[in-house]
Amino acid sequence: MVTAEAVVDLEALRHNYQFFKNRCKASKVVAVIKGDAYGHGAVEVAKALDCADMFAVSRIEEGIWLREAGITQPVLLLEGCFCADDLTIAAKEGFETLIHHPEQLRDIETAELEKPIKVWLKLDTGMHRLGVHAEEVADYVDRLRASKNVDGEPGFASHFSCADDLNSPTTQSQLERFLAMTAPYPGEKTLANSAGALYWPEAHFDYARVGIALYGISPDENQTGKEQGLKPVMTLKSKLIAVREHKAGDPVGYGEIWHSGNDTRLGVIAMGYGDGYPRLAPEGTPVWVNGRIVHIVGRVSMDMLTVDLGADATDKAGDEVELWGNHLPVEQVARHIGTIPYELVIKLTKRVCKNYF
Ligand SMILES: *Cc1c(COP(=O)(O)O)cnc(C)c1O
C-alpha cells in the first residue's frame, strides 16, 4: 500500500508539449528534462514525449541515463561538457553541447572525436552567469568553424534572467543584445525558456527551451498554469492517518508553535519533510481534503503534518488528501511557503512513489 504518491499525468504532459508546438509555430520545442524532469521522472517523461524535437539536460550523466533507457532523440547539454572526457562521451552519444568558456573551446579543438559534434555558443546577454561577451564572439566562431570536430555552423544560445516579469525592461535589452551579437552569422538560435515561449514571441527563434511550463506550471508567480491553458502534470497525494479531537488552547507538534483558538478536529497527514514537503511551510499553507481547502497548523515534521479540519469535520483516517496538483495549484502552495514551484516538485524524495497514467 502506497501512502505518499506523486501521480504524473502523461496526457497532460503531451497536451502541454503540443501547446508549445502551437504557440511557437516556426520553432522547434526543446523539452527541458534536467533534474529528473523537474522531479517528474526523466525517462518516463522522455518516453511519453516521443514526439519531442529535442531534450535538454544540465549534466552529461542525465543524458547518458536517457540513452541507456533507449531514448534516441537529440539531447542538448545546457551547460556543455565540463572536461575533455565528457566531450568524447558526448560525441559518441550524439549529444549537442553548449560552450561558454575558453577551456571548453580548447577541448573541442584538441579532441579526437568519433564524429563531429553540434556546438552552440552560449552568449552572455545580461544574465551574467554563463556565456561569452560580445567582443569574444568573433574569435569563438572563427575557431569553431575551423575545427574538424564541429558539426556544421555553430548555433547561438542565451538565457533570460527576468522573462517571467512582464514589467522588467531587461528582457527587451537581452533580446536586442542577442540579435546584435548573432547578426553576422547564419547559425541557429535559441533564447526562450518557458516564460520566453509564453510571453515573448520575438524570442522564439529556432528552438524554444521549455521546462517548468511543460509540467503545467506557470513561470509567472501571479498566474497558474491552468489560467494559461496548461494542464498540471503532477498531483501530490497522501492520506489522513488520524483525525483527532483537539481542545481550545492546546498546541500541536514540535515547539508548540500553534495553539488552537477553539475546540476543533485536527487531521494528521502522512507527509513531511522526509517526503520533500518543506518544513518551513507556515501556518495557513493550503491542503485539499475532501473537496475543500484546509490549512496547515503547527510545524511540519519528518513524516507528518497537521491540518485544522474544523469542529464539524466528518473526515476520517484513510481519506485521501492532495498537497498540490489538480485541485490545488502548486503555484498557490509555493506562494504560501515563500518559494517557487520548481523547488517543490524537484525536491520530492524517493519515499514518494511516482505513478504514471
Ligand atoms: C532550466 C533551463 C531552461 C528551462 O527553464 P524554465 O524556466 O523551466 O522553462 C531553459 N534554458 C536553460 C539554459 C536552462 O538552464
PDB file of N, CA, C and O in Angstrom, residues 107-131:
ATOM      1  N   ASP A 107      39.177  22.257 -25.535  1.00  0.00           N
ATOM      2  CA  ASP A 107      38.855  20.812 -25.574  1.00  0.00           C
ATOM      3  C   ASP A 107      38.321  20.425 -26.948  1.00  0.00           C
ATOM      4  O   ASP A 107      38.676  19.371 -27.482  1.00  0.00           O
ATOM      5  N   ILE A 108      37.469  21.250 -27.509  1.00  0.00           N
ATOM      6  CA  ILE A 108      36.907  20.929 -28.829  1.00  0.00           C
ATOM      7  C   ILE A 108      38.004  20.941 -29.894  1.00  0.00           C
ATOM      8  O   ILE A 108      38.055  20.076 -30.769  1.00  0.00           O
ATOM      9  N   GLU A 109      38.916  21.893 -29.794  1.00  0.00           N
ATOM     10  CA  GLU A 109      39.971  21.996 -30.801  1.00  0.00           C
ATOM     11  C   GLU A 109      40.956  20.834 -30.745  1.00  0.00           C
ATOM     12  O   GLU A 109      41.508  20.428 -31.761  1.00  0.00           O
ATOM     13  N   THR A 110      41.155  20.310 -29.546  1.00  0.00           N
ATOM     14  CA  THR A 110      42.220  19.303 -29.407  1.00  0.00           C
ATOM     15  C   THR A 110      41.690  17.865 -29.340  1.00  0.00           C
ATOM     16  O   THR A 110      42.478  16.929 -29.361  1.00  0.00           O
ATOM     17  N   ALA A 111      40.378  17.693 -29.260  1.00  0.00           N
ATOM     18  CA  ALA A 111      39.821  16.342 -29.073  1.00  0.00           C
ATOM     19  C   ALA A 111      39.972  15.490 -30.335  1.00  0.00           C
ATOM     20  O   ALA A 111      40.040  16.003 -31.442  1.00  0.00           O
ATOM     21  N   GLU A 112      40.033  14.187 -30.105  1.00  0.00           N
ATOM     22  CA  GLU A 112      39.905  13.226 -31.206  1.00  0.00           C
ATOM     23  C   GLU A 112      38.532  12.585 -31.040  1.00  0.00           C
ATOM     24  O   GLU A 112      38.358  11.685 -30.223  1.00  0.00           O
ATOM     25  N   LEU A 113      37.565  13.056 -31.773  1.00  0.00           N
ATOM     26  CA  LEU A 113      36.195  12.593 -31.560  1.00  0.00           C
ATOM     27  C   LEU A 113      35.802  11.545 -32.597  1.00  0.00           C
ATOM     28  O   LEU A 113      36.269  11.568 -33.729  1.00  0.00           O
ATOM     29  N   GLU A 114      34.908  10.662 -32.145  1.00  0.00           N
ATOM     30  CA  GLU A 114      34.380   9.624 -33.017  1.00  0.00           C
ATOM     31  C   GLU A 114      33.678  10.239 -34.227  1.00  0.00           C
ATOM     32  O   GLU A 114      33.786   9.768 -35.350  1.00  0.00           O
ATOM     33  N   LYS A 115      32.905  11.301 -33.950  1.00  0.00           N
ATOM     34  CA  LYS A 115      32.260  12.045 -35.028  1.00  0.00           C
ATOM     35  C   LYS A 115      32.114  13.489 -34.569  1.00  0.00           C
ATOM     36  O   LYS A 115      32.128  13.755 -33.358  1.00  0.00           O
ATOM     37  N   PRO A 116      31.959  14.422 -35.506  1.00  0.00           N
ATOM     38  CA  PRO A 116      31.835  15.833 -35.111  1.00  0.00           C
ATOM     39  C   PRO A 116      30.581  16.048 -34.258  1.00  0.00           C
ATOM     40  O   PRO A 116      29.605  15.292 -34.363  1.00  0.00           O
ATOM     41  N   ILE A 117      30.609  17.076 -33.448  1.00  0.00           N
ATOM     42  CA  ILE A 117      29.524  17.350 -32.508  1.00  0.00           C
ATOM     43  C   ILE A 117      28.918  18.719 -32.839  1.00  0.00           C
ATOM     44  O   ILE A 117      29.635  19.653 -33.213  1.00  0.00           O
ATOM     45  N   LYS A 118      27.590  18.802 -32.708  1.00  0.00           N
ATOM     46  CA  LYS A 118      26.937  20.102 -32.918  1.00  0.00           C
ATOM     47  C   LYS A 118      27.204  20.987 -31.701  1.00  0.00           C
ATOM     48  O   LYS A 118      26.998  20.575 -30.555  1.00  0.00           O
ATOM     49  N   VAL A 119      27.684  22.211 -31.947  1.00  0.00           N
ATOM     50  CA  VAL A 119      28.077  23.100 -30.856  1.00  0.00           C
ATOM     51  C   VAL A 119      27.237  24.380 -30.884  1.00  0.00           C
ATOM     52  O   VAL A 119      27.004  24.969 -31.941  1.00  0.00           O
ATOM     53  N   TRP A 120      26.778  24.766 -29.712  1.00  0.00           N
ATOM     54  CA  TRP A 120      26.055  26.022 -29.522  1.00  0.00           C
ATOM     55  C   TRP A 120      26.927  26.933 -28.670  1.00  0.00           C
ATOM     56  O   TRP A 120      27.382  26.522 -27.599  1.00  0.00           O
ATOM     57  N   LEU A 121      27.138  28.150 -29.142  1.00  0.00           N
ATOM     58  CA  LEU A 121      27.915  29.112 -28.367  1.00  0.00           C
ATOM     59  C   LEU A 121      26.976  29.871 -27.436  1.00  0.00           C
ATOM     60  O   LEU A 121      26.006  30.485 -27.881  1.00  0.00           O
ATOM     61  N   LYS A 122      27.257  29.779 -26.154  1.00  0.00           N
ATOM     62  CA  LYS A 122      26.411  30.467 -25.170  1.00  0.00           C
ATOM     63  C   LYS A 122      26.872  31.907 -25.033  1.00  0.00           C
ATOM     64  O   LYS A 122      28.043  32.189 -24.774  1.00  0.00           O
ATOM     65  N   LEU A 123      25.936  32.832 -25.200  1.00  0.00           N
ATOM     66  CA  LEU A 123      26.243  34.256 -25.150  1.00  0.00           C
ATOM     67  C   LEU A 123      25.723  34.853 -23.847  1.00  0.00           C
ATOM     68  O   LEU A 123      24.614  34.535 -23.409  1.00  0.00           O
ATOM     69  N   ASP A 124      26.518  35.722 -23.254  1.00  0.00           N
ATOM     70  CA  ASP A 124      26.046  36.464 -22.082  1.00  0.00           C
ATOM     71  C   ASP A 124      25.345  37.720 -22.576  1.00  0.00           C
ATOM     72  O   ASP A 124      25.981  38.657 -23.045  1.00  0.00           O
ATOM     73  N   THR A 125      23.996  37.700 -22.459  1.00  0.00           N
ATOM     74  CA  THR A 125      23.233  38.876 -22.908  1.00  0.00           C
ATOM     75  C   THR A 125      22.714  39.687 -21.731  1.00  0.00           C
ATOM     76  O   THR A 125      21.918  40.612 -21.903  1.00  0.00           O
ATOM     77  N   GLY A 126      23.117  39.306 -20.500  1.00  0.00           N
ATOM     78  CA  GLY A 126      22.667  40.087 -19.350  1.00  0.00           C
ATOM     79  C   GLY A 126      22.423  39.286 -18.087  1.00  0.00           C
ATOM     80  O   GLY A 126      22.306  39.847 -17.007  1.00  0.00           O
ATOM     81  N   MET A 127      22.350  37.965 -18.204  1.00  0.00           N
ATOM     82  CA  MET A 127      22.193  37.120 -17.017  1.00  0.00           C
ATOM     83  C   MET A 127      23.486  37.146 -16.198  1.00  0.00           C
ATOM     84  O   MET A 127      23.464  37.074 -14.966  1.00  0.00           O
ATOM     85  N   HIS A 128      24.625  37.231 -16.903  1.00  0.00           N
ATOM     86  CA  HIS A 128      25.949  37.301 -16.253  1.00  0.00           C
ATOM     87  C   HIS A 128      26.236  36.101 -15.370  1.00  0.00           C
ATOM     88  O   HIS A 128      26.884  36.231 -14.324  1.00  0.00           O
ATOM     89  N   ARG A 129      25.742  34.939 -15.787  1.00  0.00           N
ATOM     90  CA  ARG A 129      26.058  33.712 -15.053  1.00  0.00           C
ATOM     91  C   ARG A 129      27.011  32.890 -15.912  1.00  0.00           C
ATOM     92  O   ARG A 129      28.127  32.603 -15.511  1.00  0.00           O
ATOM     93  N   LEU A 130      26.569  32.531 -17.120  1.00  0.00           N
ATOM     94  CA  LEU A 130      27.446  31.865 -18.077  1.00  0.00           C
ATOM     95  C   LEU A 130      27.375  32.624 -19.398  1.00  0.00           C
ATOM     96  O   LEU A 130      26.432  33.362 -19.653  1.00  0.00           O
ATOM     97  N   GLY A 131      28.353  32.399 -20.245  1.00  0.00           N
ATOM     98  CA  GLY A 131      28.271  32.940 -21.600  1.00  0.00           C
ATOM     99  C   GLY A 131      29.447  33.822 -21.953  1.00  0.00           C
ATOM    100  O   GLY A 131      30.092  34.409 -21.083  1.00  0.00           O
TER     101      GLY A 131
END
